[in-house]
Amino acid sequence: MADMEALVEEEGGLDEKCGVFACVAAGDWPTQLDVGHVICLGLVGLQHRGQESAGIVTSRGKGDDILARHKGMGMVSNIFTDETLGKMKGNLGIGHTRYSTAGFSELVNCQPFVVDTIHGKIAVAHNGELVNAGPLRQKVMKRGIGLSTGSDSEVITQLLCSIPSDGEPDGPDWQARIRNVMNETPMSYSLVIMTGECLYAVRDPYGNRPLCIGRLMSGVSYNNPVKNGYDSVSEDVEGWVVSSESCSFQSLGAVYHREVEPGEIVRVTRDGVESVCVVPRPNQDPPAFCIFEYVYFARADSVMEGQMVYSVRMRCGRQLAREAPVEADLVSTVPESATPAAMGYAQQSGIPYVEVLNKNRYVGRTFIQPNNRLRQLGVAKKFGALAENFKGKRIVLIDDSIVRGNTIGPIVRLLFNAGAKEVHIRVASPPVKNPCYMGINIPTKEELIANRLEAAKLAECLGATSVVYLTVEGLTSAVREGIQHSKDNGVGHCTACLTGKYPVELEW
């Protein structure tokens, strides 16, 4: 894949669906911390996970039932201005950036969702896709509850309004309500839920989508790196943040604290972080963290399962060099998500890494092609060939994955036209052969080129000298080599898009 925009515009390929972010000010309220701005900056750090819409909801807490909210279509920086954020003062809040999975691309489907309950308003933001969304929608509606959107996230919100079977004699039991939701659906969800004066961070029992916690510090040093984030020399915690990825922390002066474990419900208040419980997986199943977070979706500087994504991608490149060596003059990349894998391939093979493509960073998904000539130029509007770097030479071109194949073919032709002697495609992930039903927009089987063409035929179709994919075993070994766990919760990854083996039964 060349880049996210190229996929959206030209391939309609893989897209992450959502990013969630939350913040609670520590200490006395009202706080001096600008919670709305913190959440906005957090969402900017998660913009790669969704560019369709975004929203923020803040609360003053202390029994105040008036929530400040703002949402809109488009990029975070275009939706939130200093003026709108100035109206979102609060002591805690949640935010969401979206690319639709369930539900149309409309403002009504923008999150966070806010509903009234018998115990006051709650706000919910969701990353993922429910594997039994259809039956759950019917169940909710049979209770006489109307749904105003096509989003499965609204279904989760409405389920949270249900009073637990044991009642609530001592006031709201949000932990019981959340457990009820988790018992209704096994996956896929990472949630941030705002109720009254606290937040809940929730991850499904299979841990399919990522979620982590950070400490917002007043004076942070990044001079002392540790294995799973950054150490701090500050004595004060200004607040707590929850994010789909840790990459959003550094720009806020936040320090990585830990991941939310699969099945864990974490309560976050002004006083700190408390693990409420861990809901077990049925039948002692292994975890099923999405392996494509490592391949493509996550930002390279994020920490997941105790390891930096960049390091995993480099290991994938090294493993690819072991599995698919080739005689060549240089190794390069399709900018820029495949760059760490290309660096790893170069290190392992001893072939020098050289850039062959220059990316135009100012061509967006709305680029207009008014005539056939511009349409036929295809990838040339996004990439320029650095011909002097490779003319007359044999290139190993590393890509992170191939979905439909519409992007990589024009790149191969571009390189040959600029003087490449050979172009060997090496893909740092296995062939994508199956749709995802857990929060990733993967096309139908018929649209996936790996179901129509084996590697040799694909090379012929693309005009490449050769094409070789990383094996499933090579990918999983590269991913698991550096995994660390804060708890004994097992190791496991969802590879359904590669193998067709889904971690749970799908209900539609």
Short mmCIF file of C-alpha atoms in Angstrom, two decimals:
data_model
loop_
_atom_site.label_atom_id
_atom_site.label_comp_id
_atom_site.label_asym_id
_atom_site.label_seq_id
_atom_site.Cartn_x
_atom_site.Cartn_y
_atom_site.Cartn_z
CA MET A 1 0.00 0.00 0.00
CA ALA A 2 1.38 3.34 -0.95
CA ASP A 3 -0.38 5.44 1.67
CA MET A 4 -3.76 5.90 3.31
CA GLU A 5 -4.96 8.50 0.83
CA ALA A 6 -3.91 6.47 -2.18
CA LEU A 7 -5.90 3.55 -0.87
CA VAL A 8 -9.01 5.56 -0.19
CA GLU A 9 -8.94 7.27 -3.55
CA GLU A 10 -7.58 4.62 -5.88
CA GLU A 11 -8.01 1.26 -4.20
CA GLY A 12 -10.73 1.55 -1.61
CA GLY A 13 -8.46 -0.76 0.38
CA LEU A 14 -7.70 -1.09 4.07
CA ASP A 15 -8.83 1.61 6.45
CA GLU A 16 -8.82 1.74 10.21
CA LYS A 17 -12.19 2.69 11.55
CA CYS A 18 -11.86 4.85 14.64
CA GLY A 19 -9.73 6.37 17.33
CA VAL A 20 -10.90 7.12 20.87
CA PHE A 21 -9.38 9.50 23.40
CA ALA A 22 -10.34 10.60 26.92
CA CYS A 23 -9.01 12.84 29.67
CA VAL A 24 -9.70 13.28 33.40
CA ALA A 25 -8.11 16.16 35.33
CA ALA A 26 -6.39 15.06 38.53
CA GLY A 27 -6.73 16.78 41.89
CA ASP A 28 -9.17 19.52 42.80
CA TRP A 29 -11.98 20.57 40.49
CA PRO A 30 -12.60 22.94 38.79
CA THR A 31 -9.30 22.25 37.11
CA GLN A 32 -6.89 24.62 35.42
CA LEU A 33 -6.22 21.91 32.84
CA ASP A 34 -7.77 22.68 29.44
CA VAL A 35 -9.41 19.29 28.98
CA GLY A 36 -11.05 20.18 25.66
CA HIS A 37 -7.73 21.19 24.07
CA VAL A 38 -6.01 18.09 25.47
CA ILE A 39 -8.63 15.84 23.86
CA CYS A 40 -8.43 17.74 20.58
CA LEU A 41 -4.64 17.30 20.45
CA GLY A 42 -5.09 13.64 21.35
CA LEU A 43 -7.45 13.19 18.40
CA VAL A 44 -4.98 14.91 16.06
CA GLY A 45 -2.48 12.25 17.13
CA LEU A 46 -5.05 9.58 16.16
CA GLN A 47 -6.06 11.20 12.86
CA HIS A 48 -4.58 8.28 10.89
CA ARG A 49 -7.29 6.05 12.36
CA GLY A 50 -10.14 8.03 10.81
CA GLN A 51 -10.54 11.18 8.77
CA GLU A 52 -14.30 11.19 8.20
CA SER A 53 -15.65 12.87 11.31
CA ALA A 54 -14.75 13.76 14.89
CA GLY A 55 -16.42 14.80 18.10
CA ILE A 56 -15.69 15.81 21.70
CA VAL A 57 -17.91 15.80 24.81
CA THR A 58 -16.80 17.36 28.11
CA SER A 59 -18.35 17.56 31.57
CA ARG A 60 -17.77 19.59 34.71
CA GLY A 61 -18.74 16.55 36.77
CA LYS A 62 -19.95 17.08 40.36
CA GLY A 63 -23.50 16.14 39.42
CA ASP A 64 -23.65 18.66 36.59
CA ASP A 65 -25.86 17.14 33.90
CA ILE A 66 -25.01 19.75 31.25
CA LEU A 67 -22.46 18.38 28.81
CA ALA A 68 -20.56 20.53 26.32
CA ARG A 69 -20.32 18.84 22.94
CA HIS A 70 -19.19 19.54 19.42
CA LYS A 71 -18.82 17.26 16.42
CA GLY A 72 -18.52 17.59 12.66
CA MET A 73 -17.51 16.00 9.37
CA GLY A 74 -13.91 16.14 8.20
CA MET A 75 -10.49 16.44 9.81
CA VAL A 76 -10.03 17.26 13.48
CA SER A 77 -8.19 20.53 12.80
CA ASN A 78 -11.05 21.76 10.61
CA ILE A 79 -13.81 20.84 13.08
CA PHE A 80 -12.35 22.31 16.29
CA THR A 81 -11.28 25.95 16.50
CA ASP A 82 -10.10 27.98 19.47
CA GLU A 83 -13.60 29.39 19.65
CA THR A 84 -15.38 26.03 19.81
CA LEU A 85 -12.85 24.59 22.25
CA GLY A 86 -13.22 27.68 24.44
CA LYS A 87 -16.84 26.65 25.00
CA MET A 88 -15.87 23.14 26.09
CA LYS A 89 -14.52 23.79 29.56
CA GLY A 90 -14.72 20.77 31.81
CA ASN A 91 -12.96 18.48 34.24
CA LEU A 92 -13.26 15.35 32.13
CA GLY A 93 -14.24 14.41 28.60
CA ILE A 94 -14.02 11.97 25.72
CA GLY A 95 -13.37 12.28 22.00
CA HIS A 96 -13.63 10.23 18.83
CA THR A 97 -12.37 10.34 15.26
CA ARG A 98 -14.18 8.13 12.79
CA TYR A 99 -14.08 6.25 9.54
CA SER A 100 -17.39 4.42 9.22
CA THR A 101 -17.70 0.65 9.51
CA ALA A 102 -21.34 0.28 10.49
CA GLY A 103 -23.51 3.24 9.50
CA PHE A 104 -23.29 5.76 6.71
CA SER A 105 -20.89 8.69 6.52
CA GLU A 106 -23.31 11.21 8.03
CA LEU A 107 -23.20 13.65 10.93
CA VAL A 108 -25.86 11.65 12.80
CA ASN A 109 -23.40 8.74 13.05
CA CYS A 110 -20.59 10.90 14.46
CA GLN A 111 -19.46 10.01 17.96
CA PRO A 112 -19.33 10.32 20.94
CA PHE A 113 -22.96 9.34 21.52
CA VAL A 114 -24.75 10.95 24.47
CA VAL A 115 -27.92 9.58 26.07
CA ASP A 116 -30.00 10.25 29.19
CA THR A 117 -30.29 7.48 31.76
CA ILE A 118 -32.06 7.22 35.08
CA HIS A 119 -28.73 8.20 36.68
CA GLY A 120 -27.95 11.10 34.36
CA LYS A 121 -26.23 11.49 31.02
CA ILE A 122 -23.56 9.17 29.72
CA ALA A 123 -21.27 9.61 26.71
CA VAL A 124 -19.70 6.73 24.78
CA ALA A 125 -16.99 6.47 22.11
CA HIS A 126 -16.24 3.15 20.39
CA ASN A 127 -13.49 1.72 18.22
CA GLY A 128 -14.29 -1.60 16.55
CA GLU A 129 -17.25 -3.43 15.08
CA LEU A 130 -19.60 -5.82 16.86
CA VAL A 131 -19.57 -9.33 15.39
CA ASN A 132 -23.23 -9.76 16.38
CA ALA A 133 -24.46 -6.24 15.64
CA GLY A 134 -27.59 -7.37 13.76
CA PRO A 135 -29.06 -9.58 16.51
CA LEU A 136 -28.18 -6.97 19.13
CA ARG A 137 -29.99 -4.24 17.21
CA GLN A 138 -33.07 -6.43 17.10
CA LYS A 139 -32.77 -7.17 20.80
CA VAL A 140 -32.56 -3.48 21.67
CA MET A 141 -35.53 -2.58 19.48
CA LYS A 142 -37.65 -5.41 20.91
CA ARG A 143 -37.26 -3.68 24.27
CA GLY A 144 -39.08 -0.71 22.77
CA ILE A 145 -35.93 1.35 22.27
CA GLY A 146 -35.70 3.30 19.03
CA LEU A 147 -32.37 3.71 17.26
CA SER A 148 -31.63 6.90 15.36
CA THR A 149 -28.44 5.81 13.57
CA GLY A 150 -27.04 2.84 11.71
CA SER A 151 -24.02 2.64 14.00
CA ASP A 152 -23.38 -0.36 16.22
CA SER A 153 -21.83 2.09 18.67
CA GLU A 154 -25.32 3.43 19.39
CA VAL A 155 -26.39 -0.13 20.20
CA ILE A 156 -23.64 -0.30 22.83
CA THR A 157 -24.77 3.04 24.26
CA GLN A 158 -28.38 1.88 24.55
CA LEU A 159 -27.34 -1.41 26.15
CA LEU A 160 -25.53 0.59 28.83
CA CYS A 161 -28.86 2.18 29.74
CA SER A 162 -30.29 -1.18 30.84
CA ILE A 163 -30.59 -1.71 34.59
CA PRO A 164 -28.70 -4.84 35.76
CA SER A 165 -30.80 -7.90 36.65
CA ASP A 166 -29.97 -7.49 40.35
CA GLY A 167 -31.15 -3.89 40.29
CA GLU A 168 -29.24 -0.93 41.69
CA PRO A 169 -30.30 -0.56 45.33
CA ASP A 170 -27.19 1.44 46.21
CA GLY A 171 -27.20 3.77 43.23
CA PRO A 172 -25.79 3.41 39.72
CA ASP A 173 -23.73 0.27 39.15
CA TRP A 174 -21.91 1.14 35.97
CA GLN A 175 -19.50 -1.73 36.35
CA ALA A 176 -22.42 -4.18 36.26
CA ARG A 177 -23.91 -2.41 33.25
CA ILE A 178 -20.61 -2.59 31.39
CA ARG A 179 -20.22 -6.29 32.25
CA ASN A 180 -23.72 -6.89 30.89
CA VAL A 181 -22.68 -5.33 27.58
CA MET A 182 -19.54 -7.47 27.51
CA ASN A 183 -21.61 -10.57 28.14
CA GLU A 184 -23.89 -9.65 25.22
CA THR A 185 -21.08 -9.38 22.65
CA PRO A 186 -17.60 -10.94 22.61
CA MET A 187 -15.93 -8.42 20.28
CA SER A 188 -14.83 -6.09 18.79
CA TYR A 189 -14.66 -2.97 20.91
CA SER A 190 -12.46 -0.60 22.79
CA LEU A 191 -14.62 1.91 24.65
CA VAL A 192 -14.32 5.10 26.64
CA ILE A 193 -17.43 5.83 28.70
CA MET A 194 -18.05 9.05 30.64
CA THR A 195 -20.48 8.89 33.54
CA GLY A 196 -20.90 11.53 36.24
CA GLU A 197 -17.45 12.18 37.68
CA CYS A 198 -15.46 9.33 36.17
CA LEU A 199 -14.43 7.56 32.98
CA TYR A 200 -14.37 3.88 32.17
CA ALA A 201 -11.87 2.42 29.72
CA VAL A 202 -13.02 -0.95 28.40
CA ARG A 203 -11.49 -3.50 26.05
CA ASP A 204 -13.23 -6.61 24.76
CA PRO A 205 -12.11 -9.97 26.21
CA TYR A 206 -10.21 -10.84 23.03
CA GLY A 207 -8.33 -7.52 23.05
CA ASN A 208 -8.99 -7.10 19.34
CA ARG A 209 -8.62 -3.33 19.24
CA PRO A 210 -5.91 -1.39 21.11
CA LEU A 211 -6.40 0.86 24.16
CA CYS A 212 -3.86 2.36 26.57
CA ILE A 213 -3.54 4.77 29.49
CA GLY A 214 -1.15 7.66 30.02
CA ARG A 215 -0.24 10.08 32.81
CA LEU A 216 -0.48 13.77 31.92
CA MET A 217 2.52 15.32 33.63
CA SER A 218 3.47 18.88 34.57
CA GLY A 219 7.04 18.89 33.28
CA VAL A 220 8.15 15.78 31.42
CA SER A 221 11.59 14.55 30.51
CA TYR A 222 11.97 12.33 27.46
CA ASN A 223 15.64 11.74 28.17
CA ASN A 224 15.12 8.43 29.96
CA PRO A 225 13.44 5.98 27.58
CA VAL A 226 12.06 2.78 29.06
CA LYS A 227 10.85 -0.37 27.37
CA ASN A 228 7.19 0.55 27.11
CA GLY A 229 7.12 4.31 26.86
CA TYR A 230 9.04 7.15 28.50
CA ASP A 231 10.12 7.75 32.03
CA SER A 232 9.37 11.02 33.78
CA VAL A 233 11.21 13.18 36.26
CA SER A 234 8.07 15.14 37.10
CA GLU A 235 6.49 14.88 40.53
CA ASP A 236 2.96 15.94 39.56
CA VAL A 237 0.22 14.18 37.61
CA GLU A 238 -2.08 16.78 36.07
CA GLY A 239 -4.47 14.25 34.66
CA TRP A 240 -5.05 10.85 33.12
CA VAL A 241 -5.56 10.15 29.43
CA VAL A 242 -6.88 7.11 27.59
CA SER A 243 -6.10 6.58 23.92
CA SER A 244 -6.38 4.04 21.13
CA GLU A 245 -2.63 4.50 20.64
CA SER A 246 0.23 5.81 22.73
CA CYS A 247 1.56 7.89 19.82
CA SER A 248 -0.82 10.67 20.87
CA PHE A 249 0.80 11.04 24.32
CA GLN A 250 4.14 12.66 23.55
CA SER A 251 2.70 15.80 21.97
CA LEU A 252 0.63 16.33 25.14
CA GLY A 253 3.43 15.88 27.64
CA ALA A 254 1.85 12.60 28.70
CA VAL A 255 3.77 9.50 29.78
CA TYR A 256 2.78 5.99 28.78
CA HIS A 257 1.35 4.20 31.83
CA ARG A 258 0.05 0.85 30.60
CA GLU A 259 -2.30 -0.96 28.26
CA VAL A 260 -5.85 -1.81 29.15
CA GLU A 261 -5.74 -5.60 29.29
CA PRO A 262 -8.11 -7.72 27.15
CA GLY A 263 -11.46 -7.91 28.96
CA GLU A 264 -10.48 -5.29 31.52
CA ILE A 265 -12.72 -2.55 32.88
CA VAL A 266 -10.64 0.37 34.19
CA ARG A 267 -12.15 3.20 36.23
CA VAL A 268 -10.40 6.56 35.87
CA THR A 269 -11.13 9.41 38.29
CA ARG A 270 -9.40 12.54 39.57
CA ASP A 271 -7.76 10.26 42.15
CA GLY A 272 -6.19 7.88 39.66
CA VAL A 273 -6.65 4.60 37.82
CA GLU A 274 -8.36 1.54 39.26
CA SER A 275 -8.78 -1.87 37.61
CA VAL A 276 -12.36 -2.90 38.34
CA CYS A 277 -12.31 -6.41 36.88
CA VAL A 278 -11.23 -8.57 33.94
CA VAL A 279 -13.97 -10.39 32.06
CA PRO A 280 -12.61 -13.78 30.89
CA ARG A 281 -12.76 -15.10 27.36
CA PRO A 282 -15.13 -17.99 26.73
CA ASN A 283 -13.70 -21.51 26.50
CA GLN A 284 -10.25 -20.28 27.55
CA ASP A 285 -9.74 -18.89 24.04
CA PRO A 286 -6.46 -17.08 23.34
CA PRO A 287 -6.43 -13.29 22.81
CA ALA A 288 -7.07 -12.02 19.28
CA PHE A 289 -5.33 -8.67 18.92
CA CYS A 290 -5.54 -7.47 15.30
CA ILE A 291 -2.20 -8.31 13.70
CA PHE A 292 -2.74 -5.64 11.03
CA GLU A 293 -2.29 -2.96 13.67
CA TYR A 294 1.38 -3.91 13.46
CA VAL A 295 1.44 -4.29 9.68
CA TYR A 296 -0.16 -1.01 8.75
CA PHE A 297 -2.82 0.69 10.87
CA ALA A 298 -0.95 1.81 13.98
CA ARG A 299 1.45 4.71 13.87
CA ALA A 300 5.06 3.51 13.94
CA ASP A 301 5.86 5.29 17.23
CA SER A 302 3.01 3.63 19.14
CA VAL A 303 3.65 1.01 21.83
CA MET A 304 1.49 -2.12 21.70
CA GLU A 305 1.90 -5.26 23.79
CA GLY A 306 5.03 -3.74 25.30
CA GLN A 307 6.85 -3.14 22.00
CA MET A 308 7.16 -0.28 19.57
CA VAL A 309 5.36 -0.82 16.27
CA TYR A 310 8.39 0.47 14.32
CA SER A 311 10.53 -2.31 15.78
CA VAL A 312 7.99 -4.96 14.79
CA ARG A 313 7.91 -3.67 11.21
CA MET A 314 11.70 -3.79 11.05
CA ARG A 315 11.62 -7.42 12.24
CA CYS A 316 9.06 -8.19 9.54
CA GLY A 317 11.49 -6.80 6.98
CA ARG A 318 14.36 -8.86 8.34
CA GLN A 319 12.20 -12.00 8.30
CA LEU A 320 11.13 -11.21 4.74
CA ALA A 321 14.79 -11.00 3.70
CA ARG A 322 15.39 -14.45 5.18
CA GLU A 323 12.33 -15.94 3.50
CA ALA A 324 12.61 -14.18 0.12
CA PRO A 325 16.21 -13.25 -0.74
CA VAL A 326 17.05 -11.88 -4.17
CA GLU A 327 20.15 -10.60 -5.96
CA ALA A 328 19.72 -6.85 -6.29
CA ASP A 329 21.55 -3.54 -6.14
CA LEU A 330 19.33 -1.65 -3.72
CA VAL A 331 16.37 -1.95 -1.37
CA SER A 332 13.67 0.70 -1.26
CA THR A 333 10.15 1.35 -0.06
CA VAL A 334 6.72 2.51 -1.14
CA PRO A 335 6.60 5.62 1.13
CA GLU A 336 6.10 5.56 3.87
CA SER A 337 4.39 2.95 6.02
CA ALA A 338 6.64 0.24 4.54
CA THR A 339 9.87 2.11 5.32
CA PRO A 340 10.73 0.28 8.59
CA ALA A 341 10.29 -3.09 6.84
CA ALA A 342 12.52 -1.92 4.00
CA MET A 343 15.18 -0.85 6.50
CA GLY A 344 14.97 -4.28 8.13
CA TYR A 345 15.25 -6.05 4.79
CA ALA A 346 18.30 -3.97 3.89
CA GLN A 347 20.00 -4.68 7.21
CA GLN A 348 19.38 -8.42 7.00
CA SER A 349 20.33 -8.79 3.33
CA GLY A 350 23.29 -6.41 3.32
CA ILE A 351 21.85 -4.65 0.28
CA PRO A 352 21.97 -0.84 0.66
CA TYR A 353 18.77 1.08 1.30
CA VAL A 354 18.15 3.84 -1.28
CA GLU A 355 15.08 5.98 -1.85
CA VAL A 356 13.53 5.58 -5.31
CA LEU A 357 10.22 7.43 -4.89
CA ASN A 358 9.48 10.98 -3.80
CA LYS A 359 6.01 11.41 -2.32
CA ASN A 360 3.86 14.47 -2.95
CA ARG A 361 2.39 15.10 0.50
CA TYR A 362 -0.13 17.67 -0.72
CA VAL A 363 -2.35 15.50 -2.90
CA GLY A 364 -5.45 14.55 -0.92
CA ARG A 365 -8.33 12.21 -1.46
CA THR A 366 -10.39 14.99 -3.10
CA PHE A 367 -7.98 15.44 -6.00
CA ILE A 368 -10.02 16.15 -9.16
CA GLN A 369 -9.20 14.36 -12.40
CA PRO A 370 -11.03 16.34 -15.09
CA ASN A 371 -10.01 14.29 -18.12
CA ASN A 372 -8.76 10.89 -19.24
CA ARG A 373 -5.14 12.02 -19.51
CA LEU A 374 -5.00 12.96 -15.82
CA ARG A 375 -6.84 9.79 -14.83
CA GLN A 376 -4.34 7.69 -16.76
CA LEU A 377 -1.42 9.35 -14.98
CA GLY A 378 -2.68 7.56 -11.87
CA VAL A 379 0.05 7.22 -9.29
CA ALA A 380 2.24 9.90 -10.94
CA LYS A 381 0.31 12.61 -9.12
CA LYS A 382 1.39 11.10 -5.80
CA PHE A 383 4.93 9.91 -6.54
CA GLY A 384 7.91 11.08 -8.50
CA ALA A 385 10.76 8.75 -9.50
CA LEU A 386 14.25 9.56 -8.16
CA ALA A 387 15.71 8.20 -11.39
CA GLU A 388 19.37 9.02 -10.72
CA ASN A 389 19.26 6.75 -7.66
CA PHE A 390 18.34 3.59 -9.54
CA LYS A 391 18.73 3.92 -13.31
CA GLY A 392 20.12 0.65 -14.71
CA LYS A 393 19.87 -1.03 -11.29
CA ARG A 394 17.94 -3.94 -9.76
CA ILE A 395 15.45 -2.78 -7.12
CA VAL A 396 13.89 -4.67 -4.23
CA LEU A 397 10.75 -2.65 -3.53
CA ILE A 398 9.15 -3.32 -0.13
CA ASP A 399 5.42 -2.80 0.37
CA ASP A 400 3.53 -3.46 3.61
CA SER A 401 0.59 -5.22 1.93
CA ILE A 402 -1.26 -5.58 -1.35
CA VAL A 403 -5.05 -5.39 -1.34
CA ARG A 404 -6.50 -4.88 -4.82
CA GLY A 405 -3.19 -4.24 -6.54
CA ASN A 406 -4.33 -1.03 -8.21
CA THR A 407 -1.63 1.12 -6.61
CA ILE A 408 1.49 -1.04 -6.81
CA GLY A 409 1.16 -1.77 -10.56
CA PRO A 410 1.49 1.87 -11.67
CA ILE A 411 4.43 2.30 -9.28
CA VAL A 412 6.24 -0.63 -10.93
CA ARG A 413 5.63 0.89 -14.38
CA LEU A 414 6.83 4.28 -13.12
CA LEU A 415 10.13 2.75 -11.96
CA PHE A 416 10.72 0.82 -15.18
CA ASN A 417 9.93 3.89 -17.28
CA ALA A 418 12.51 5.82 -15.25
CA GLY A 419 15.24 3.27 -16.02
CA ALA A 420 15.03 0.46 -13.45
CA LYS A 421 16.61 -2.78 -14.70
CA GLU A 422 14.55 -5.07 -12.43
CA VAL A 423 11.82 -4.46 -9.86
CA HIS A 424 11.33 -7.23 -7.30
CA ILE A 425 8.28 -6.70 -5.08
CA ARG A 426 8.60 -8.03 -1.53
CA VAL A 427 5.52 -7.71 0.66
CA ALA A 428 6.04 -7.48 4.44
CA SER A 429 2.78 -9.31 5.20
CA PRO A 430 1.00 -12.39 3.85
CA PRO A 431 -1.65 -12.23 1.09
CA VAL A 432 -4.89 -10.58 2.24
CA LYS A 433 -7.60 -13.06 1.24
CA ASN A 434 -10.57 -12.50 3.56
CA PRO A 435 -12.79 -9.62 4.69
CA CYS A 436 -12.57 -8.31 8.26
CA TYR A 437 -15.75 -8.05 10.34
CA MET A 438 -14.12 -6.56 13.43
CA GLY A 439 -13.47 -2.94 12.58
CA ILE A 440 -11.34 -2.86 9.43
CA ASN A 441 -12.66 -1.99 5.99
CA ILE A 442 -11.33 -4.87 3.87
CA PRO A 443 -13.02 -5.44 0.50
CA THR A 444 -14.97 -8.56 -0.46
CA LYS A 445 -13.13 -11.76 -1.37
CA GLU A 446 -13.80 -11.13 -5.06
CA GLU A 447 -12.06 -7.74 -4.88
CA LEU A 448 -8.92 -9.05 -3.15
CA ILE A 449 -6.28 -9.72 -5.77
CA ALA A 450 -4.63 -12.52 -3.76
CA ASN A 451 -7.76 -14.64 -4.31
CA ARG A 452 -7.42 -14.30 -8.08
CA LEU A 453 -3.69 -14.41 -8.68
CA GLU A 454 -0.86 -16.39 -7.12
CA ALA A 455 2.42 -14.55 -6.65
CA ALA A 456 3.94 -15.53 -10.02
CA LYS A 457 0.83 -14.51 -11.95
CA LEU A 458 0.55 -11.34 -9.87
CA ALA A 459 4.11 -10.37 -10.86
CA GLU A 460 3.16 -10.83 -14.51
CA CYS A 461 -0.01 -8.77 -14.02
CA LEU A 462 1.86 -5.94 -12.27
CA GLY A 463 4.79 -6.01 -14.68
CA ALA A 464 7.19 -6.77 -11.82
CA THR A 465 10.24 -9.03 -12.09
CA SER A 466 8.99 -11.05 -9.11
CA VAL A 467 6.56 -10.89 -6.18
CA VAL A 468 6.97 -12.70 -2.84
CA TYR A 469 4.88 -12.29 0.33
CA LEU A 470 5.92 -12.81 3.94
CA THR A 471 4.45 -16.02 5.33
CA VAL A 472 1.84 -16.07 8.10
CA GLU A 473 4.32 -17.91 10.30
CA GLY A 474 6.98 -15.30 9.55
CA LEU A 475 4.64 -12.44 10.44
CA THR A 476 3.44 -13.96 13.70
CA SER A 477 6.98 -14.84 14.80
CA ALA A 478 8.19 -11.31 14.05
CA VAL A 479 5.28 -9.83 16.01
CA ARG A 480 5.58 -12.10 19.02
CA GLU A 481 9.36 -11.90 19.38
CA GLY A 482 9.20 -8.68 21.41
CA ILE A 483 5.89 -9.02 23.27
CA GLN A 484 5.83 -8.22 26.97
CA HIS A 485 2.80 -8.57 29.20
CA SER A 486 2.00 -6.80 32.44
CA LYS A 487 -0.36 -9.64 33.29
CA ASP A 488 -0.49 -13.34 32.40
CA ASN A 489 -3.25 -12.87 29.84
CA GLY A 490 -1.79 -15.02 27.10
CA VAL A 491 -0.56 -14.22 23.61
CA GLY A 492 -2.67 -14.40 20.49
CA HIS A 493 -3.52 -12.45 17.36
CA CYS A 494 -6.38 -12.28 14.92
CA THR A 495 -5.15 -13.31 11.46
CA ALA A 496 -8.61 -13.81 9.94
CA CYS A 497 -7.94 -11.56 6.93
CA LEU A 498 -4.94 -13.74 6.11
CA THR A 499 -6.12 -17.23 7.11
CA GLY A 500 -9.93 -17.08 7.15
CA LYS A 501 -9.93 -18.33 10.75
CA TYR A 502 -12.09 -15.89 12.74
CA PRO A 503 -11.64 -15.83 16.51
CA VAL A 504 -15.39 -16.01 17.20
CA GLU A 505 -18.52 -17.02 15.32
CA LEU A 506 -19.97 -14.21 13.23
CA GLU A 507 -23.67 -13.36 13.59
CA TRP A 508 -25.32 -11.11 11.02
#
